[in-house]
Amino acid sequence: MGADVIVVGAGAFGCNAAWHLRRRGLEVLVVEAVDRPATQATGAAAGFVAQFSSVHHSEWGEVEWGMQRYGIGFYADLAGRCGRDIGFCPCGIAYIYQSREGWERAQVAIEAARALETQLEALTAGRASEVVPEIRFERTAGTVFDPTAIRLRAGDAIAALAAEVALQGVRFEYGAAVEALLGAGEGRIRGVQTSRGDFVSSRVLLATGAWTRPLLARVGVQLAAEPVVVARYTTRPLAGIRRQMPMLMFSDSEHRFWIRAERGGLLIGGADPKPLPDDRRVDAALPPFVHQLPGDHAIRMRENVRKVEDILPALKEADIDEIKAGMPCYTDDRLFAASAVADVEGLYVLAACNEAGITHGPALGRHMAELITDGETELDGSRYDLARLSRG
Ligand SMILES: Cc1cc2nc3c(=O)[nH]c(=O)nc-3n(C[C@H](O)[C@H](O)[C@H](O)COP(=O)(O)OP(=O)(O)OC[C@H]3O[C@@H](n4cnc5c(N)ncnc54)[C@H](O)[C@@H]3O)c2cc1C
């Protein structure tokens, strides 16, 4: 049976694209290698959805700010209508600075973010005790709060989205790993060859995360996006952690810790100093599935996070209960790949998530649906054109 469009991959990118394509009236088939949605990078994601532009990520600006805002609204609506617990909480986010220099430098970014109408509040001691009593504000150089940020359990949220689109008529073929792109050699896509047979369509969207690069390589298209292992962990319930605790970003820490409440305990991740340890590297030509990834990164973070337990005392007891890891893919410019593939008519790509695919997934899904249906897109498509990542 054919479809107007085949979406390959049922992660955050694939499901968001399927939702927006269906909304535009297309018959959509999602083809997924494993037996359920949201098991790979999406299942490991920390579920921060926030207006990171300007204040936290210098490569992102006004365009991404609009996308982030759309993502917040999209998931808030999903949480309201899906009838499932997706871990949704409109808790806001607090960016914590430990050094005076870091806090001073942040003022420029804060002004830029405010110019984008992000409601940032530099907390006073009094406000900090109301908004984020979990931290010792006096141990910080400054803390700025954005009340609009939300959190969710990304795996559960995207599974809920998959269930919703299935009810709307989107078909899912699970356990069907795409092995070849039919027609790509002749410059016009005809469908996909999978481990469960062929599926036919004149339009195919690859939303296959870390596996997009090897799939494209098979048809001679380069995708300069590096898969990197990112692992995070959750704790058992801890005393004094409220459900409503804002998400915390230690913005000028060498580890840039990100911490949020999860089921009465904490979810914790952070960065390694460069160069990246070997356990964070994978073979980009043959990425492993997530259950094969090592958890060393999270184990290191358990020790590193002790460096900020004077600010967040609950960290003293924040031992590892469960580790999850995934492989986001990074580009040099930290922007996404969301475009048509130049030399193969009907082939599209939505990949290179830069560890931000939950937040930007809804807007990127909308962008791809616009591109695939009528070619008129709200976002400037050149910003995310695959061609910039395909030059040798
Ligand atoms: C620890 C961690 C924390 C993160 N925290 C955040 C966060 O707080 N906020 C945020 O916005 N982002 C976060 N991210 C990033 C986020 O997880 C990713 O950006 C997002 O999940 C990417 O979605 P995806 O659909 O591209 O990839 P994936 O979820 O990996 O989905 C790709 C899908 O394609 C399928 N597939 C692969 N090959 C084939 C094939 N040949 N045939 C058929 N199917 C195939 C896979 O099985 C998989 O289901 C985090 C990531 C990690 C690892």
PDB file of N, CA, C and O and ligand atoms in Angstrom, residues 8-9 11-13 31-33 40-42 44-48 176-178 207-209 211 215 230 232 258 326 328 353 355-359, ligand 1:
ATOM      1  N   VAL A   8      10.527   8.210   7.614  1.00  0.00           N
ATOM      2  CA  VAL A   8      11.352   7.119   8.155  1.00  0.00           C
ATOM      3  C   VAL A   8      11.888   7.567   9.519  1.00  0.00           C
ATOM      4  O   VAL A   8      12.610   8.567   9.609  1.00  0.00           O
ATOM      5  N   GLY A   9      11.514   6.823  10.571  1.00  0.00           N
ATOM      6  CA  GLY A   9      11.958   7.136  11.926  1.00  0.00           C
ATOM      7  C   GLY A   9      10.814   7.682  12.764  1.00  0.00           C
ATOM      8  O   GLY A   9      10.157   8.656  12.379  1.00  0.00           O
ATOM      9  N   GLY A  11      11.064   8.926  15.957  1.00  0.00           N
ATOM     10  CA  GLY A  11      11.573   9.699  17.099  1.00  0.00           C
ATOM     11  C   GLY A  11      10.857  11.049  17.142  1.00  0.00           C
ATOM     12  O   GLY A  11       9.815  11.246  16.492  1.00  0.00           O
ATOM     13  N   ALA A  12      11.454  11.985  17.871  1.00  0.00           N
ATOM     14  CA  ALA A  12      10.831  13.312  18.011  1.00  0.00           C
ATOM     15  C   ALA A  12      10.665  13.985  16.649  1.00  0.00           C
ATOM     16  O   ALA A  12       9.624  14.605  16.375  1.00  0.00           O
ATOM     17  N   PHE A  13      11.663  13.868  15.788  1.00  0.00           N
ATOM     18  CA  PHE A  13      11.571  14.538  14.488  1.00  0.00           C
ATOM     19  C   PHE A  13      10.516  13.878  13.597  1.00  0.00           C
ATOM     20  O   PHE A  13       9.689  14.559  12.995  1.00  0.00           O
ATOM     21  N   VAL A  31       7.694   4.579   8.952  1.00  0.00           N
ATOM     22  CA  VAL A  31       8.419   3.304   8.924  1.00  0.00           C
ATOM     23  C   VAL A  31       9.521   3.380   9.973  1.00  0.00           C
ATOM     24  O   VAL A  31      10.358   4.283   9.931  1.00  0.00           O
ATOM     25  N   GLU A  32       9.505   2.457  10.920  1.00  0.00           N
ATOM     26  CA  GLU A  32      10.429   2.543  12.067  1.00  0.00           C
ATOM     27  C   GLU A  32      11.137   1.194  12.257  1.00  0.00           C
ATOM     28  O   GLU A  32      10.482   0.148  12.264  1.00  0.00           O
ATOM     29  N   ALA A  33      12.454   1.268  12.473  1.00  0.00           N
ATOM     30  CA  ALA A  33      13.255   0.045  12.573  1.00  0.00           C
ATOM     31  C   ALA A  33      12.920  -0.799  13.804  1.00  0.00           C
ATOM     32  O   ALA A  33      12.922  -2.026  13.735  1.00  0.00           O
ATOM     33  N   GLN A  40      15.064   5.883  20.882  1.00  0.00           N
ATOM     34  CA  GLN A  40      16.496   6.148  20.706  1.00  0.00           C
ATOM     35  C   GLN A  40      16.874   7.478  21.377  1.00  0.00           C
ATOM     36  O   GLN A  40      16.608   7.616  22.552  1.00  0.00           O
ATOM     37  N   ALA A  41      17.458   8.441  20.659  1.00  0.00           N
ATOM     38  CA  ALA A  41      17.821   9.706  21.331  1.00  0.00           C
ATOM     39  C   ALA A  41      16.616  10.281  22.068  1.00  0.00           C
ATOM     40  O   ALA A  41      16.731  10.791  23.196  1.00  0.00           O
ATOM     41  N   THR A  42      15.456  10.161  21.457  1.00  0.00           N
ATOM     42  CA  THR A  42      14.243  10.744  22.046  1.00  0.00           C
ATOM     43  C   THR A  42      13.921  10.144  23.414  1.00  0.00           C
ATOM     44  O   THR A  42      13.503  10.862  24.330  1.00  0.00           O
ATOM     45  N   ALA A  44      15.982   9.047  25.555  1.00  0.00           N
ATOM     46  CA  ALA A  44      16.994   9.436  26.549  1.00  0.00           C
ATOM     47  C   ALA A  44      16.915  10.920  26.908  1.00  0.00           C
ATOM     48  O   ALA A  44      17.481  11.340  27.915  1.00  0.00           O
ATOM     49  N   ALA A  45      16.230  11.706  26.097  1.00  0.00           N
ATOM     50  CA  ALA A  45      16.282  13.167  26.248  1.00  0.00           C
ATOM     51  C   ALA A  45      15.841  13.612  27.634  1.00  0.00           C
ATOM     52  O   ALA A  45      15.019  12.964  28.282  1.00  0.00           O
ATOM     53  N   ALA A  46      16.387  14.742  28.058  1.00  0.00           N
ATOM     54  CA  ALA A  46      16.091  15.257  29.393  1.00  0.00           C
ATOM     55  C   ALA A  46      14.750  15.973  29.444  1.00  0.00           C
ATOM     56  O   ALA A  46      14.211  16.194  30.527  1.00  0.00           O
ATOM     57  N   GLY A  47      14.230  16.376  28.286  1.00  0.00           N
ATOM     58  CA  GLY A  47      12.898  16.982  28.260  1.00  0.00           C
ATOM     59  C   GLY A  47      12.843  18.435  28.681  1.00  0.00           C
ATOM     60  O   GLY A  47      11.820  18.914  29.161  1.00  0.00           O
ATOM     61  N   PHE A  48      13.939  19.154  28.495  1.00  0.00           N
ATOM     62  CA  PHE A  48      13.926  20.611  28.709  1.00  0.00           C
ATOM     63  C   PHE A  48      13.367  21.236  27.425  1.00  0.00           C
ATOM     64  O   PHE A  48      13.887  20.987  26.333  1.00  0.00           O
ATOM     65  N   ALA A 176      10.533  -2.342  10.838  1.00  0.00           N
ATOM     66  CA  ALA A 176      10.824  -2.273   9.394  1.00  0.00           C
ATOM     67  C   ALA A 176      12.001  -1.322   9.198  1.00  0.00           C
ATOM     68  O   ALA A 176      11.828  -0.101   9.136  1.00  0.00           O
ATOM     69  N   ALA A 177      13.197  -1.890   9.159  1.00  0.00           N
ATOM     70  CA  ALA A 177      14.406  -1.071   8.991  1.00  0.00           C
ATOM     71  C   ALA A 177      14.615  -0.766   7.514  1.00  0.00           C
ATOM     72  O   ALA A 177      14.656  -1.693   6.694  1.00  0.00           O
ATOM     73  N   VAL A 178      14.737   0.498   7.193  1.00  0.00           N
ATOM     74  CA  VAL A 178      14.985   0.879   5.797  1.00  0.00           C
ATOM     75  C   VAL A 178      16.402   0.470   5.408  1.00  0.00           C
ATOM     76  O   VAL A 178      17.374   0.819   6.085  1.00  0.00           O
ATOM     77  N   ALA A 207      13.986  10.881   8.854  1.00  0.00           N
ATOM     78  CA  ALA A 207      14.080  11.471  10.202  1.00  0.00           C
ATOM     79  C   ALA A 207      14.677  10.390  11.098  1.00  0.00           C
ATOM     80  O   ALA A 207      14.081   9.961  12.080  1.00  0.00           O
ATOM     81  N   THR A 208      15.855   9.957  10.731  1.00  0.00           N
ATOM     82  CA  THR A 208      16.454   8.757  11.312  1.00  0.00           C
ATOM     83  C   THR A 208      17.635   9.074  12.237  1.00  0.00           C
ATOM     84  O   THR A 208      18.527   8.236  12.408  1.00  0.00           O
ATOM     85  N   GLY A 209      17.645  10.257  12.825  1.00  0.00           N
ATOM     86  CA  GLY A 209      18.643  10.594  13.839  1.00  0.00           C
ATOM     87  C   GLY A 209      20.058  10.299  13.376  1.00  0.00           C
ATOM     88  O   GLY A 209      20.456  10.651  12.254  1.00  0.00           O
ATOM     89  N   TRP A 211      21.328   7.736  12.310  1.00  0.00           N
ATOM     90  CA  TRP A 211      21.407   6.809  11.169  1.00  0.00           C
ATOM     91  C   TRP A 211      21.161   7.524   9.839  1.00  0.00           C
ATOM     92  O   TRP A 211      21.256   6.918   8.788  1.00  0.00           O
ATOM     93  N   LEU A 215      22.590   6.459   5.916  1.00  0.00           N
ATOM     94  CA  LEU A 215      21.567   6.233   4.875  1.00  0.00           C
ATOM     95  C   LEU A 215      21.810   7.151   3.678  1.00  0.00           C
ATOM     96  O   LEU A 215      21.716   6.733   2.526  1.00  0.00           O
ATOM     97  N   VAL A 230      25.595  11.051  24.643  1.00  0.00           N
ATOM     98  CA  VAL A 230      25.251  11.902  25.790  1.00  0.00           C
ATOM     99  C   VAL A 230      24.453  11.027  26.755  1.00  0.00           C
ATOM    100  O   VAL A 230      23.443  10.430  26.369  1.00  0.00           O
ATOM    101  N   ARG A 232      22.686  10.682  30.726  1.00  0.00           N
ATOM    102  CA  ARG A 232      22.225  11.425  31.911  1.00  0.00           C
ATOM    103  C   ARG A 232      21.653  10.406  32.891  1.00  0.00           C
ATOM    104  O   ARG A 232      21.403   9.245  32.529  1.00  0.00           O
ATOM    105  N   TRP A 258      22.870  20.446  33.760  1.00  0.00           N
ATOM    106  CA  TRP A 258      21.433  20.665  33.624  1.00  0.00           C
ATOM    107  C   TRP A 258      20.719  19.680  34.533  1.00  0.00           C
ATOM    108  O   TRP A 258      20.977  18.481  34.515  1.00  0.00           O
ATOM    109  N   GLY A 326      21.876   8.546  24.683  1.00  0.00           N
ATOM    110  CA  GLY A 326      21.468   8.636  23.278  1.00  0.00           C
ATOM    111  C   GLY A 326      22.586   9.282  22.476  1.00  0.00           C
ATOM    112  O   GLY A 326      23.637   9.630  23.023  1.00  0.00           O
ATOM    113  N   PRO A 328      22.756  12.377  20.084  1.00  0.00           N
ATOM    114  CA  PRO A 328      22.431  13.541  19.269  1.00  0.00           C
ATOM    115  C   PRO A 328      23.558  13.781  18.249  1.00  0.00           C
ATOM    116  O   PRO A 328      24.688  13.340  18.480  1.00  0.00           O
ATOM    117  N   CYS A 353      20.170  17.137  15.059  1.00  0.00           N
ATOM    118  CA  CYS A 353      19.325  17.788  16.085  1.00  0.00           C
ATOM    119  C   CYS A 353      20.100  18.705  17.018  1.00  0.00           C
ATOM    120  O   CYS A 353      19.486  19.495  17.745  1.00  0.00           O
ATOM    121  N   GLU A 355      21.298  18.255  19.811  1.00  0.00           N
ATOM    122  CA  GLU A 355      20.837  18.020  21.183  1.00  0.00           C
ATOM    123  C   GLU A 355      19.679  18.937  21.566  1.00  0.00           C
ATOM    124  O   GLU A 355      19.526  19.315  22.728  1.00  0.00           O
ATOM    125  N   ALA A 356      18.857  19.274  20.600  1.00  0.00           N
ATOM    126  CA  ALA A 356      17.749  20.185  20.899  1.00  0.00           C
ATOM    127  C   ALA A 356      16.497  19.830  20.103  1.00  0.00           C
ATOM    128  O   ALA A 356      15.658  20.682  19.827  1.00  0.00           O
ATOM    129  N   GLY A 357      16.372  18.553  19.768  1.00  0.00           N
ATOM    130  CA  GLY A 357      15.292  18.138  18.872  1.00  0.00           C
ATOM    131  C   GLY A 357      13.932  18.022  19.534  1.00  0.00           C
ATOM    132  O   GLY A 357      12.914  18.007  18.841  1.00  0.00           O
ATOM    133  N   ILE A 358      13.904  17.926  20.854  1.00  0.00           N
ATOM    134  CA  ILE A 358      12.584  17.910  21.503  1.00  0.00           C
ATOM    135  C   ILE A 358      12.008  19.327  21.414  1.00  0.00           C
ATOM    136  O   ILE A 358      10.884  19.535  20.949  1.00  0.00           O
ATOM    137  N   THR A 359      12.823  20.287  21.819  1.00  0.00           N
ATOM    138  CA  THR A 359      12.387  21.691  21.815  1.00  0.00           C
ATOM    139  C   THR A 359      12.004  22.165  20.418  1.00  0.00           C
ATOM    140  O   THR A 359      10.950  22.780  20.227  1.00  0.00           O
TER     141      THR A 359
HETATM  142  C1  LIG B   1      20.848  12.647  27.304  1.00  0.00           C
HETATM  143  C2  LIG B   1      20.139  13.546  26.318  1.00  0.00           C
HETATM  144  C3  LIG B   1      19.481  14.666  26.786  1.00  0.00           C
HETATM  145  C4  LIG B   1      18.776  15.495  25.885  1.00  0.00           C
HETATM  146  N1  LIG B   1      18.052  16.526  26.381  1.00  0.00           N
HETATM  147  C5  LIG B   1      17.310  17.286  25.530  1.00  0.00           C
HETATM  148  C6  LIG B   1      16.494  18.323  26.032  1.00  0.00           C
HETATM  149  O1  LIG B   1      16.415  18.521  27.253  1.00  0.00           O
HETATM  150  N2  LIG B   1      15.789  19.090  25.155  1.00  0.00           N
HETATM  151  C7  LIG B   1      15.858  18.877  23.809  1.00  0.00           C
HETATM  152  O2  LIG B   1      15.225  19.626  23.059  1.00  0.00           O
HETATM  153  N3  LIG B   1      16.599  17.862  23.309  1.00  0.00           N
HETATM  154  C8  LIG B   1      17.325  17.079  24.132  1.00  0.00           C
HETATM  155  N4  LIG B   1      18.083  16.045  23.646  1.00  0.00           N
HETATM  156  C9  LIG B   1      18.133  15.854  22.193  1.00  0.00           C
HETATM  157  C10 LIG B   1      16.972  15.025  21.695  1.00  0.00           C
HETATM  158  O3  LIG B   1      16.943  13.783  22.349  1.00  0.00           O
HETATM  159  C11 LIG B   1      17.133  14.802  20.194  1.00  0.00           C
HETATM  160  O4  LIG B   1      17.379  16.034  19.567  1.00  0.00           O
HETATM  161  C12 LIG B   1      15.902  14.167  19.570  1.00  0.00           C
HETATM  162  O5  LIG B   1      15.469  13.070  20.309  1.00  0.00           O
HETATM  163  C13 LIG B   1      16.217  13.767  18.133  1.00  0.00           C
HETATM  164  O6  LIG B   1      15.121  13.069  17.611  1.00  0.00           O
HETATM  165  P1  LIG B   1      15.269  12.231  16.272  1.00  0.00           P
HETATM  166  O7  LIG B   1      13.900  11.825  15.895  1.00  0.00           O
HETATM  167  O8  LIG B   1      16.088  12.987  15.298  1.00  0.00           O
HETATM  168  O9  LIG B   1      16.198  10.967  16.665  1.00  0.00           O
HETATM  169  P2  LIG B   1      15.872   9.563  17.340  1.00  0.00           P
HETATM  170  O10 LIG B   1      15.057   9.715  18.557  1.00  0.00           O
HETATM  171  O11 LIG B   1      17.164   8.840  17.484  1.00  0.00           O
HETATM  172  O12 LIG B   1      14.949   8.838  16.288  1.00  0.00           O
HETATM  173  C14 LIG B   1      15.439   8.271  15.092  1.00  0.00           C
HETATM  174  C15 LIG B   1      14.559   7.057  14.788  1.00  0.00           C
HETATM  175  O13 LIG B   1      14.912   6.518  13.522  1.00  0.00           O
HETATM  176  C16 LIG B   1      14.863   5.113  13.623  1.00  0.00           C
HETATM  177  N5  LIG B   1      15.708   4.559  12.557  1.00  0.00           N
HETATM  178  C17 LIG B   1      17.048   4.646  12.434  1.00  0.00           C
HETATM  179  N6  LIG B   1      17.460   4.013  11.319  1.00  0.00           N
HETATM  180  C18 LIG B   1      16.365   3.537  10.725  1.00  0.00           C
HETATM  181  C19 LIG B   1      16.144   2.803   9.538  1.00  0.00           C
HETATM  182  N7  LIG B   1      17.158   2.435   8.745  1.00  0.00           N
HETATM  183  N8  LIG B   1      14.879   2.455   9.207  1.00  0.00           N
HETATM  184  C20 LIG B   1      13.823   2.821   9.999  1.00  0.00           C
HETATM  185  N9  LIG B   1      13.993   3.524  11.150  1.00  0.00           N
HETATM  186  C21 LIG B   1      15.236   3.874  11.499  1.00  0.00           C
HETATM  187  C22 LIG B   1      15.398   4.833  15.007  1.00  0.00           C
HETATM  188  O14 LIG B   1      15.052   3.537  15.456  1.00  0.00           O
HETATM  189  C23 LIG B   1      14.749   5.947  15.810  1.00  0.00           C
HETATM  190  O15 LIG B   1      13.488   5.561  16.323  1.00  0.00           O
HETATM  191  C24 LIG B   1      18.789  15.203  24.503  1.00  0.00           C
HETATM  192  C25 LIG B   1      19.470  14.063  24.049  1.00  0.00           C
HETATM  193  C26 LIG B   1      20.119  13.232  24.944  1.00  0.00           C
HETATM  194  C27 LIG B   1      20.790  11.997  24.428  1.00  0.00           C
END
